[in-house]
Amino acid sequence: MRELGSAVILVTGVMASGKSTVAQLLAERLPRSVHLRGDSFRRMIVSGGEEFTPRPSAEATAQLRLRYQAAAAVADLYAGAGWTVVAQDVVLGEHLDAYLDRVTTRPLYLVVLAPTPEAVARREAGRRKDGYGGPWTVALLDQALRRDTPRRGLWLDTSHQTPDQTVDRILGNLATALIAGSARPPADR
């Protein structure tokens, strides 16, 4: 196990890229960790929620930004109490830098899961959740990832990796994933 101490690791990517599974497994390998699921803040809205679409309304964009602000604040709260926070959400395009700027905890790491669109389509077909089928297609979201998302942190093509292999790659490449702050080398325990 690796000890990171107070830190935030953001795991992002398109829907069905493996974020939930990888974030959970990563958190399980750390001795004092929290798995923060950003989508839980969207699901808290009981009425008046607006879906974020490829052409979002101003209200949908405001709700997305509020969700990211809430997740960043909770990540900082847990990290401030000594936890390593593995935050997981779909944070793409122009929203990525704004999200990272909201997190004040240092060190801050970014991991972008970027399997091929074909791998995402296979994974989507094999899961219980249905992320695509509305206004978002695998191709549209993949385009938002590859064309519009800043190339920061650790980008992993996980198309042919198991979730455990992906976690191994993350833990072995934390220096590449580092976005802000200095990190002491993780100690093996």
Coordinates of N, CA, C and O in Angstrom, one line a residue:
M1 N 0.8 -1.2 0.0 CA 0.0 0.0 0.0 C 0.9 1.2 0.0 O 1.9 1.3 0.6
R2 N 0.3 2.3 -0.6 CA 1.1 3.5 -0.6 C 0.4 4.6 0.3 O -0.8 4.7 0.3
E3 N 1.2 5.3 1.0 CA 0.7 6.4 1.8 C 0.9 7.7 1.1 O 2.0 8.1 0.8
L4 N -0.2 8.4 0.8 CA -0.1 9.7 0.2 C -0.4 10.8 1.2 O 0.0 12.0 0.9
G5 N -1.1 10.5 2.3 CA -1.4 11.6 3.2 C -2.5 12.4 2.6 O -3.3 12.0 1.8
S6 N -2.6 13.7 3.0 CA -3.6 14.6 2.5 C -3.3 14.9 1.1 O -2.3 15.5 0.8
A7 N -4.1 14.5 0.2 CA -4.0 14.7 -1.2 C -5.3 14.5 -1.9 O -6.2 13.9 -1.3
V8 N -5.5 15.1 -3.1 CA -6.6 14.8 -3.9 C -6.2 14.3 -5.3 O -5.3 14.8 -5.9
I9 N -6.8 13.2 -5.7 CA -6.6 12.6 -7.0 C -7.9 12.7 -7.7 O -8.9 12.0 -7.3
L10 N -8.0 13.4 -8.8 CA -9.2 13.5 -9.7 C -9.0 12.5 -10.8 O -8.1 12.5 -11.5
V11 N -10.0 11.6 -10.9 CA -10.1 10.6 -11.9 C -11.2 11.0 -12.8 O -12.4 11.0 -12.4
T12 N -10.9 11.3 -14.1 CA -12.0 11.7 -15.0 C -11.9 11.0 -16.3 O -10.9 10.2 -16.6
G13 N -12.8 11.1 -17.2 CA -12.9 10.5 -18.5 C -14.4 10.5 -18.9 O -15.3 11.0 -18.2
V14 N -14.7 9.9 -20.0 CA -16.0 9.9 -20.5 C -16.8 8.9 -19.8 O -16.3 8.1 -19.0
M15 N -18.2 8.9 -20.0 CA -19.0 7.8 -19.3 C -18.6 6.5 -19.8 O -18.2 6.3 -21.0
A16 N -18.6 5.5 -19.0 CA -18.2 4.1 -19.3 C -16.7 3.9 -19.5 O -16.3 2.9 -20.1
S17 N -15.9 4.9 -19.1 CA -14.4 4.7 -19.3 C -13.8 3.9 -18.1 O -12.6 3.6 -18.2
G18 N -14.6 3.7 -17.1 CA -14.1 2.9 -15.9 C -13.8 3.7 -14.7 O -13.1 3.3 -13.8
K19 N -14.2 5.0 -14.7 CA -13.9 5.9 -13.6 C -14.3 5.4 -12.2 O -13.5 5.4 -11.3
S20 N -15.6 4.9 -12.1 CA -16.1 4.5 -10.8 C -15.3 3.2 -10.3 O -14.9 3.2 -9.1
T21 N -15.1 2.3 -11.2 CA -14.4 1.1 -10.8 C -12.9 1.4 -10.4 O -12.4 0.9 -9.4
V22 N -12.3 2.1 -11.3 CA -10.8 2.4 -11.0 C -10.7 3.3 -9.8 O -9.8 3.0 -8.9
A23 N -11.5 4.3 -9.6 CA -11.4 5.1 -8.4 C -11.7 4.3 -7.1 O -11.0 4.5 -6.1
Q24 N -12.6 3.4 -7.2 CA -12.9 2.6 -6.0 C -11.7 1.7 -5.7 O -11.2 1.6 -4.5
L25 N -11.1 1.0 -6.7 CA -10.0 0.2 -6.5 C -8.8 1.0 -6.0 O -8.0 0.5 -5.2
L26 N -8.6 2.1 -6.6 CA -7.5 3.0 -6.2 C -7.6 3.4 -4.7 O -6.7 3.2 -3.9
A27 N -8.8 3.8 -4.3 CA -9.1 4.2 -2.9 C -8.8 3.0 -2.0 O -8.3 3.1 -0.9
E28 N -9.2 1.8 -2.4 CA -9.1 0.6 -1.6 C -7.6 0.2 -1.4 O -7.3 -0.4 -0.4
R29 N -6.7 0.7 -2.2 CA -5.3 0.4 -2.1 C -4.6 1.4 -1.2 O -3.4 1.2 -0.9
L30 N -5.2 2.4 -0.8 CA -4.6 3.5 0.0 C -5.1 3.3 1.4 O -6.3 2.9 1.7
P31 N -4.3 3.5 2.4 CA -4.6 3.2 3.8 C -5.6 4.1 4.4 O -6.3 3.7 5.3
R32 N -5.8 5.3 4.0 CA -6.7 6.2 4.6 C -7.3 7.1 3.5 O -6.7 8.1 3.1
S33 N -8.4 6.6 2.9 CA -8.9 7.2 1.7 C -10.4 7.4 1.6 O -11.1 6.7 2.4
V34 N -10.8 8.2 0.7 CA -12.2 8.5 0.5 C -12.4 8.4 -1.0 O -11.6 9.0 -1.8
H35 N -13.5 7.8 -1.4 CA -13.9 7.8 -2.8 C -15.1 8.7 -3.0 O -16.2 8.5 -2.5
L36 N -14.8 9.9 -3.6 CA -15.8 10.9 -3.7 C -16.4 10.9 -5.1 O -15.7 11.1 -6.1
R37 N -17.7 10.5 -5.2 CA -18.4 10.4 -6.5 C -19.1 11.7 -6.8 O -20.1 12.0 -6.2
G38 N -18.5 12.4 -7.8 CA -19.1 13.7 -8.1 C -20.5 13.7 -8.6 O -21.3 14.7 -8.3
D39 N -20.9 12.6 -9.2 CA -22.3 12.6 -9.7 C -23.3 12.5 -8.6 O -24.5 12.8 -8.8
S40 N -22.9 12.2 -7.4 CA -23.8 12.1 -6.3 C -24.4 13.5 -6.0 O -25.6 13.7 -5.6
F41 N -23.7 14.6 -6.3 CA -24.2 15.9 -6.1 C -25.3 16.3 -7.2 O -26.2 17.0 -6.8
R42 N -25.1 15.8 -8.4 CA -26.2 15.9 -9.4 C -27.5 15.2 -8.9 O -28.6 15.8 -9.0
R43 N -27.3 14.0 -8.4 CA -28.5 13.2 -8.0 C -29.2 13.8 -6.7 O -30.3 13.4 -6.4
M44 N -28.5 14.7 -6.0 CA -29.2 15.3 -4.9 C -30.3 16.3 -5.2 O -31.2 16.6 -4.4
I45 N -30.2 16.8 -6.5 CA -31.2 17.7 -6.9 C -32.6 17.0 -7.1 O -32.7 16.0 -7.8
V46 N -33.6 17.4 -6.4 CA -34.9 16.8 -6.4 C -35.8 17.3 -7.5 O -36.4 16.6 -8.2
S47 N -35.8 18.6 -7.6 CA -36.6 19.2 -8.7 C -35.9 20.4 -9.2 O -35.1 21.1 -8.5
G48 N -36.1 20.7 -10.5 CA -35.5 21.9 -11.1 C -34.2 21.6 -11.8 O -33.5 22.5 -12.3
G49 N -33.7 20.3 -11.7 CA -32.5 20.0 -12.4 C -32.6 20.0 -13.9 O -33.6 19.7 -14.4
E50 N -31.5 20.5 -14.5 CA -31.4 20.5 -15.9 C -30.2 19.7 -16.4 O -29.1 19.8 -15.9
E51 N -30.5 18.8 -17.4 CA -29.5 17.9 -17.9 C -28.4 18.7 -18.7 O -28.8 19.6 -19.5
F52 N -27.2 18.4 -18.5 CA -26.1 19.0 -19.3 C -26.0 18.3 -20.6 O -25.7 17.1 -20.6
T53 N -26.3 19.0 -21.7 CA -26.3 18.4 -23.0 C -25.2 19.0 -23.9 O -24.5 19.9 -23.4
P54 N -25.0 18.5 -25.1 CA -24.0 19.1 -25.9 C -24.2 20.6 -26.2 O -23.2 21.3 -26.5
R55 N -25.4 21.0 -26.1 CA -25.7 22.5 -26.2 C -26.5 22.9 -24.9 O -27.7 23.1 -25.0
P56 N -25.7 23.0 -23.8 CA -26.4 23.2 -22.5 C -27.0 24.6 -22.4 O -26.5 25.6 -22.9
S57 N -28.1 24.7 -21.6 CA -28.6 26.0 -21.2 C -27.7 26.6 -20.2 O -26.9 26.0 -19.6
A58 N -27.9 27.9 -20.0 CA -27.2 28.6 -19.0 C -27.4 28.0 -17.6 O -26.5 27.8 -16.8
E59 N -28.6 27.5 -17.3 CA -29.0 26.9 -16.0 C -28.3 25.6 -15.9 O -27.8 25.2 -14.8
A60 N -28.2 24.8 -17.0 CA -27.6 23.5 -16.9 C -26.1 23.7 -16.6 O -25.5 22.9 -15.8
T61 N -25.5 24.7 -17.3 CA -24.1 25.0 -17.0 C -23.8 25.4 -15.6 O -22.9 25.0 -15.0
A62 N -24.7 26.3 -15.1 CA -24.6 26.7 -13.7 C -24.7 25.6 -12.7 O -23.9 25.5 -11.7
Q63 N -25.6 24.6 -13.0 CA -25.7 23.4 -12.1 C -24.5 22.5 -12.2 O -24.1 22.0 -11.2
L64 N -23.9 22.4 -13.4 CA -22.7 21.6 -13.5 C -21.6 22.2 -12.7 O -20.9 21.6 -12.0
R65 N -21.4 23.6 -12.8 CA -20.4 24.3 -12.1 C -20.6 24.1 -10.6 O -19.6 24.0 -9.8
L66 N -21.9 24.2 -10.1 CA -22.2 24.1 -8.7 C -21.8 22.7 -8.2 O -21.2 22.5 -7.1
R67 N -22.1 21.7 -9.0 CA -21.7 20.3 -8.7 C -20.2 20.2 -8.5 O -19.7 19.6 -7.6
Y68 N -19.4 20.7 -9.5 CA -18.0 20.7 -9.4 C -17.5 21.5 -8.2 O -16.5 21.0 -7.5
Q69 N -18.1 22.6 -7.9 CA -17.7 23.4 -6.7 C -17.9 22.6 -5.4 O -17.1 22.6 -4.5
A70 N -19.1 21.9 -5.4 CA -19.4 21.1 -4.2 C -18.4 20.0 -4.0 O -17.9 19.7 -2.9
A71 N -18.1 19.3 -5.1 CA -17.2 18.2 -5.0 C -15.8 18.7 -4.6 O -15.1 18.0 -3.8
A72 N -15.3 19.8 -5.1 CA -14.0 20.3 -4.8 C -14.0 20.7 -3.3 O -13.0 20.4 -2.6
A73 N -15.0 21.3 -2.8 CA -15.1 21.7 -1.4 C -15.1 20.5 -0.5 O -14.4 20.5 0.6
V74 N -15.8 19.5 -0.8 CA -15.8 18.3 0.0 C -14.5 17.5 -0.1 O -14.0 17.0 1.0
A75 N -13.9 17.5 -1.2 CA -12.5 16.9 -1.3 C -11.6 17.6 -0.4 O -10.8 17.0 0.3
D76 N -11.6 19.0 -0.5 CA -10.7 19.7 0.4 C -11.0 19.5 1.9 O -10.1 19.4 2.7
L77 N -12.3 19.3 2.2 CA -12.7 19.1 3.6 C -12.1 17.8 4.1 O -11.4 17.7 5.2
Y78 N -12.2 16.7 3.4 CA -11.7 15.4 3.8 C -10.1 15.5 3.8 O -9.5 15.0 4.7
A79 N -9.5 16.0 2.7 CA -8.1 16.1 2.6 C -7.5 16.9 3.8 O -6.5 16.6 4.4
G80 N -8.2 18.0 4.2 CA -7.8 18.8 5.3 C -7.8 18.0 6.6 O -7.1 18.4 7.6
A81 N -8.6 17.0 6.7 CA -8.6 16.1 7.9 C -7.7 14.9 7.8 O -7.7 14.0 8.6
G82 N -6.8 14.9 6.7 CA -5.8 13.9 6.6 C -6.1 12.7 5.7 O -5.3 11.8 5.7
W83 N -7.1 12.8 4.9 CA -7.5 11.7 4.0 C -6.9 12.0 2.6 O -6.8 13.1 2.2
T84 N -6.7 10.9 1.9 CA -6.4 10.9 0.5 C -7.8 10.8 -0.2 O -8.5 9.8 0.0
V85 N -8.1 11.8 -1.0 CA -9.4 11.8 -1.6 C -9.3 11.4 -3.1 O -8.5 12.0 -3.8
V86 N -10.0 10.3 -3.5 CA -10.0 9.9 -4.9 C -11.4 10.4 -5.4 O -12.4 9.8 -5.1
A87 N -11.4 11.6 -6.1 CA -12.6 12.2 -6.6 C -12.8 11.7 -8.0 O -11.8 11.6 -8.8
Q88 N -14.0 11.4 -8.4 CA -14.3 10.8 -9.7 C -15.5 11.5 -10.3 O -16.5 11.6 -9.6
D89 N -15.4 11.9 -11.5 CA -16.5 12.6 -12.2 C -16.1 12.8 -13.7 O -15.0 12.7 -14.0
V90 N -17.1 13.1 -14.5 CA -16.9 13.5 -15.9 C -16.6 15.0 -15.8 O -17.5 15.8 -15.7
V91 N -15.3 15.3 -16.0 CA -14.9 16.7 -16.0 C -14.1 16.9 -17.3 O -12.9 16.5 -17.3
L92 N -14.6 17.5 -18.3 CA -14.0 17.6 -19.6 C -14.0 19.0 -20.1 O -14.7 19.9 -19.6
G93 N -13.2 19.2 -21.1 CA -13.1 20.5 -21.8 C -12.7 21.7 -20.9 O -11.9 21.6 -20.0
E94 N -13.4 22.8 -21.2 CA -13.1 24.0 -20.4 C -13.4 23.9 -18.9 O -12.9 24.7 -18.2
H95 N -14.1 22.9 -18.5 CA -14.5 22.8 -17.1 C -13.3 22.2 -16.3 O -13.3 22.3 -15.1
L96 N -12.4 21.5 -16.9 CA -11.3 20.8 -16.2 C -10.5 21.8 -15.4 O -10.3 21.6 -14.2
D97 N -9.9 22.8 -16.1 CA -9.1 23.7 -15.3 C -9.8 24.4 -14.2 O -9.3 24.6 -13.1
A98 N -11.1 24.8 -14.5 CA -11.8 25.5 -13.4 C -12.0 24.6 -12.2 O -12.0 25.0 -11.1
Y99 N -12.3 23.3 -12.4 CA -12.5 22.3 -11.4 C -11.1 22.2 -10.6 O -11.1 22.3 -9.3
L100 N -10.0 22.0 -11.3 CA -8.7 21.9 -10.6 C -8.4 23.1 -9.8 O -7.8 23.0 -8.8
D101 N -8.8 24.3 -10.4 CA -8.5 25.6 -9.6 C -9.3 25.7 -8.3 O -8.8 26.3 -7.4
R102 N -10.4 25.0 -8.3 CA -11.3 25.1 -7.1 C -10.7 24.2 -5.9 O -11.0 24.4 -4.8
V103 N -9.9 23.2 -6.3 CA -9.3 22.3 -5.3 C -8.1 23.0 -4.7 O -7.2 23.3 -5.5
T104 N -8.1 23.3 -3.4 CA -6.9 24.0 -2.8 C -5.9 23.0 -2.2 O -4.8 23.4 -1.9
T105 N -6.3 21.8 -2.0 CA -5.4 20.8 -1.4 C -4.2 20.5 -2.3 O -4.3 20.4 -3.5
R106 N -3.0 20.4 -1.7 CA -1.8 20.0 -2.4 C -1.2 18.9 -1.6 O -1.2 18.9 -0.4
P107 N -0.7 17.9 -2.3 CA -0.6 17.8 -3.7 C -2.0 17.4 -4.4 O -2.9 16.8 -3.7
L108 N -2.1 17.8 -5.6 CA -3.3 17.5 -6.5 C -2.9 16.8 -7.7 O -1.9 17.2 -8.4
Y109 N -3.5 15.6 -7.9 CA -3.2 14.8 -9.0 C -4.4 14.7 -10.0 O -5.5 14.8 -9.6
L110 N -4.1 14.5 -11.3 CA -5.1 14.3 -12.3 C -4.8 13.0 -13.1 O -3.7 12.9 -13.6
V111 N -5.9 12.2 -13.2 CA -5.8 11.0 -14.0 C -7.0 11.0 -15.0 O -8.1 11.1 -14.6
V112 N -6.6 10.9 -16.3 CA -7.7 10.9 -17.3 C -7.7 9.6 -18.0 O -6.7 9.1 -18.6
L113 N -8.8 8.9 -17.8 CA -9.0 7.6 -18.5 C -9.5 7.8 -19.9 O -10.6 8.4 -20.1
A114 N -8.8 7.3 -20.9 CA -9.1 7.6 -22.3 C -9.0 6.4 -23.1 O -8.3 6.3 -24.1
P115 N -9.9 5.4 -22.8 CA -10.0 4.3 -23.7 C -10.6 4.7 -25.1 O -11.2 5.8 -25.2
T116 N -10.4 3.8 -26.1 CA -10.9 4.2 -27.4 C -12.4 4.2 -27.4 O -13.1 3.6 -26.5
P117 N -13.0 4.9 -28.4 CA -14.5 4.9 -28.4 C -15.1 3.5 -28.6 O -16.2 3.2 -28.0
E118 N -14.4 2.6 -29.3 CA -14.9 1.2 -29.4 C -14.9 0.5 -28.1 O -15.8 -0.2 -27.8
A119 N -13.9 0.7 -27.3 CA -13.8 0.1 -26.0 C -14.9 0.7 -25.1 O -15.5 -0.1 -24.3
V120 N -15.1 2.0 -25.2 CA -16.2 2.6 -24.4 C -17.6 2.0 -24.8 O -18.4 1.7 -23.9
A121 N -17.8 1.9 -26.1 CA -19.1 1.3 -26.5 C -19.3 -0.1 -26.0 O -20.4 -0.5 -25.6
R122 N -18.2 -0.9 -26.0 CA -18.3 -2.3 -25.5 C -18.6 -2.3 -24.0 O -19.5 -3.0 -23.5
R123 N -18.0 -1.4 -23.3 CA -18.2 -1.3 -21.8 C -19.6 -0.8 -21.5 O -20.3 -1.4 -20.6
E124 N -20.1 0.1 -22.3 CA -21.4 0.7 -22.1 C -22.5 -0.4 -22.3 O -23.4 -0.5 -21.6
A125 N -22.2 -1.3 -23.3 CA -23.2 -2.4 -23.6 C -23.2 -3.4 -22.5 O -24.3 -4.0 -22.3
G126 N -22.1 -3.5 -21.8 CA -22.1 -4.5 -20.8 C -22.4 -4.1 -19.3 O -22.2 -4.8 -18.4
R127 N -22.8 -2.9 -19.2 CA -23.1 -2.4 -17.8 C -24.6 -2.1 -17.6 O -25.3 -2.0 -18.6
R128 N -25.0 -2.1 -16.3 CA -26.4 -1.8 -16.0 C -26.8 -0.4 -16.2 O -28.0 -0.1 -16.5
K129 N -25.9 0.5 -16.0 CA -26.2 2.0 -16.2 C -26.3 2.2 -17.6 O -25.7 1.5 -18.5
D130 N -27.1 3.3 -18.0 CA -27.3 3.6 -19.4 C -26.9 5.1 -19.5 O -27.7 6.0 -19.4
G131 N -25.6 5.4 -19.7 CA -25.1 6.7 -19.8 C -25.3 7.4 -21.2 O -25.4 8.6 -21.3
Y132 N -25.4 6.6 -22.2 CA -25.6 7.1 -23.6 C -27.0 6.8 -24.0 O -27.7 6.0 -23.4
G133 N -27.3 7.4 -25.1 CA -28.7 7.1 -25.7 C -29.5 8.3 -25.7 O -30.5 8.4 -26.5
G134 N -29.2 9.3 -24.9 CA -29.9 10.6 -25.0 C -29.2 11.5 -26.0 O -28.8 11.1 -27.1
P135 N -28.9 12.7 -25.5 CA -28.2 13.6 -26.5 C -26.7 13.3 -26.6 O -26.1 13.7 -27.6
W136 N -26.2 12.6 -25.7 CA -24.7 12.2 -25.8 C -24.5 10.9 -26.5 O -25.2 9.9 -26.2
T137 N -23.6 10.9 -27.4 CA -23.2 9.6 -28.0 C -21.7 9.4 -27.6 O -21.1 10.3 -27.1
V138 N -21.2 8.2 -27.8 CA -19.9 7.9 -27.4 C -18.9 8.8 -28.2 O -18.0 9.4 -27.7
A139 N -19.2 9.0 -29.5 CA -18.4 9.8 -30.4 C -18.4 11.2 -29.9 O -17.3 11.9 -29.9
L140 N -19.5 11.8 -29.6 CA -19.6 13.2 -29.1 C -18.8 13.4 -27.8 O -18.0 14.4 -27.7
L141 N -18.9 12.5 -26.9 CA -18.2 12.7 -25.6 C -16.7 12.5 -25.8 O -15.9 13.2 -25.2
D142 N -16.4 11.5 -26.7 CA -15.0 11.2 -26.9 C -14.3 12.4 -27.6 O -13.2 12.8 -27.3
Q143 N -15.1 13.1 -28.5 CA -14.6 14.3 -29.1 C -14.3 15.4 -28.1 O -13.3 16.1 -28.1
A144 N -15.2 15.6 -27.1 CA -15.1 16.6 -26.0 C -13.8 16.2 -25.2 O -13.1 17.1 -24.8
L145 N -13.6 14.9 -25.0 CA -12.4 14.5 -24.3 C -11.1 14.9 -25.1 O -10.2 15.6 -24.6
R146 N -11.0 14.3 -26.3 CA -9.7 14.4 -27.0 C -9.5 15.7 -27.7 O -8.3 16.1 -27.8
R147 N -10.5 16.5 -28.1 CA -10.3 17.7 -28.8 C -10.3 18.9 -27.8 O -9.5 19.9 -28.0
D148 N -11.2 18.9 -26.8 CA -11.4 20.1 -26.0 C -10.8 20.0 -24.6 O -10.8 21.0 -23.9
T149 N -10.3 18.9 -24.1 CA -9.8 18.8 -22.8 C -8.3 19.0 -22.7 O -7.6 18.4 -23.5
P150 N -7.9 19.9 -21.9 CA -6.4 20.2 -21.8 C -5.6 18.9 -21.5 O -6.0 18.1 -20.6
R151 N -4.5 18.8 -22.1 CA -3.6 17.6 -21.9 C -2.7 17.9 -20.7 O -1.6 18.2 -20.8
R152 N -3.3 17.6 -19.5 CA -2.6 17.8 -18.3 C -2.7 16.4 -17.5 O -3.6 15.7 -17.7
G153 N -1.8 16.2 -16.6 CA -1.8 15.0 -15.8 C -1.5 13.8 -16.5 O -0.8 13.8 -17.5
L154 N -2.0 12.7 -16.0 CA -1.7 11.3 -16.5 C -2.9 10.9 -17.4 O -3.9 10.6 -16.9
W155 N -2.7 10.7 -18.7 CA -3.7 10.2 -19.6 C -3.4 8.7 -19.9 O -2.2 8.4 -20.2
L156 N -4.4 7.9 -19.7 CA -4.2 6.5 -19.9 C -5.2 5.9 -20.9 O -6.4 6.1 -20.7
D157 N -4.7 5.2 -21.9 CA -5.6 4.5 -22.8 C -5.8 3.1 -22.1 O -4.9 2.3 -22.1
T158 N -6.9 2.9 -21.5 CA -7.2 1.8 -20.7 C -8.0 0.7 -21.5 O -8.5 -0.2 -20.9
S159 N -8.0 0.8 -22.9 CA -8.8 0.0 -23.7 C -8.5 -1.5 -23.5 O -9.4 -2.3 -23.5
H160 N -7.3 -1.9 -23.2 CA -6.9 -3.3 -23.1 C -6.3 -3.6 -21.7 O -5.5 -4.5 -21.6
Q161 N -6.7 -2.8 -20.7 CA -6.3 -3.0 -19.3 C -7.4 -3.4 -18.5 O -8.6 -3.0 -18.6
T162 N -7.1 -4.3 -17.5 CA -8.1 -4.5 -16.4 C -8.1 -3.3 -15.5 O -7.1 -2.6 -15.5
P163 N -9.1 -3.2 -14.7 CA -9.1 -2.1 -13.7 C -7.9 -2.2 -12.8 O -7.3 -1.1 -12.4
D164 N -7.5 -3.4 -12.3 CA -6.3 -3.5 -11.5 C -5.1 -3.1 -12.2 O -4.2 -2.4 -11.6
Q165 N -4.9 -3.4 -13.5 CA -3.7 -2.9 -14.2 C -3.7 -1.4 -14.3 O -2.7 -0.8 -14.2
T166 N -4.9 -0.8 -14.5 CA -5.0 0.6 -14.6 C -4.5 1.3 -13.2 O -3.8 2.2 -13.2
V167 N -5.0 0.7 -12.1 CA -4.6 1.2 -10.8 C -3.1 1.1 -10.6 O -2.4 2.0 -10.1
D168 N -2.5 0.0 -11.1 CA -1.1 -0.2 -11.0 C -0.4 0.9 -11.8 O 0.6 1.5 -11.3
R169 N -0.9 1.2 -13.0 CA -0.3 2.3 -13.8 C -0.4 3.6 -13.1 O 0.6 4.4 -13.1
I170 N -1.5 3.9 -12.5 CA -1.7 5.2 -11.8 C -0.6 5.3 -10.6 O 0.1 6.3 -10.5
L171 N -0.6 4.2 -9.8 CA 0.3 4.3 -8.7 C 1.8 4.3 -9.1 O 2.6 5.0 -8.4
G172 N 2.1 3.8 -10.2 CA 3.4 3.8 -10.7 C 3.8 5.1 -11.5 O 5.0 5.3 -11.8
N173 N 2.8 5.9 -11.7 CA 3.1 7.1 -12.5 C 2.5 8.4 -11.8 O 2.1 9.3 -12.5
L174 N 2.5 8.4 -10.5 CA 1.9 9.5 -9.8 C 2.7 10.8 -10.1 O 2.1 11.9 -10.1
A175 N 4.0 10.7 -10.3 CA 4.7 11.9 -10.7 C 4.2 12.6 -11.9 O 4.1 13.8 -12.0
T176 N 3.8 11.8 -12.9 CA 3.2 12.3 -14.1 C 1.8 12.9 -13.9 O 1.4 13.9 -14.5
A177 N 1.1 12.3 -12.9 CA -0.3 12.8 -12.6 C -0.3 14.1 -11.8 O -1.3 14.7 -11.7
L178 N 0.8 14.4 -11.2 CA 0.9 15.6 -10.3 C 0.6 16.9 -11.1 O 1.2 17.2 -12.1
I179 N -0.4 17.6 -10.6 CA -0.8 18.9 -11.2 C -0.3 20.1 -10.4 O 0.1 21.1 -11.0
A180 N -0.4 20.0 -9.1 CA 0.0 21.1 -8.3 C 0.5 20.7 -7.0 O 0.0 19.7 -6.4
G181 N 1.5 21.4 -6.4 CA 2.0 21.1 -5.1 C 3.1 20.1 -5.2 O 3.2 19.3 -6.2
S182 N 3.9 20.1 -4.2 CA 5.0 19.1 -4.2 C 4.5 17.9 -3.4 O 3.7 18.0 -2.5
A183 N 5.0 16.8 -3.9 CA 4.6 15.5 -3.2 C 5.8 14.8 -2.8 O 6.8 14.7 -3.5
R184 N 5.8 14.3 -1.5 CA 6.9 13.5 -1.1 C 6.7 12.1 -1.8 O 5.5 11.7 -2.1
P185 N 7.7 11.4 -2.1 CA 7.6 10.1 -2.7 C 6.7 9.2 -1.8 O 6.9 9.2 -0.5
P186 N 5.7 8.5 -2.3 CA 4.9 7.6 -1.5 C 5.7 6.6 -0.8 O 6.7 6.0 -1.4
A187 N 5.4 6.3 0.4 CA 6.1 5.2 1.1 C 5.4 3.9 1.0 O 4.2 3.9 1.1
D188 N 6.1 2.9 0.7 CA 5.4 1.6 0.7 C 5.2 1.1 2.1 O 6.0 1.2 2.9
R189 N 4.0 0.5 2.3 CA 3.7 0.0 3.6 C 3.3 -1.5 3.5 O 2.8 -1.9 2.6

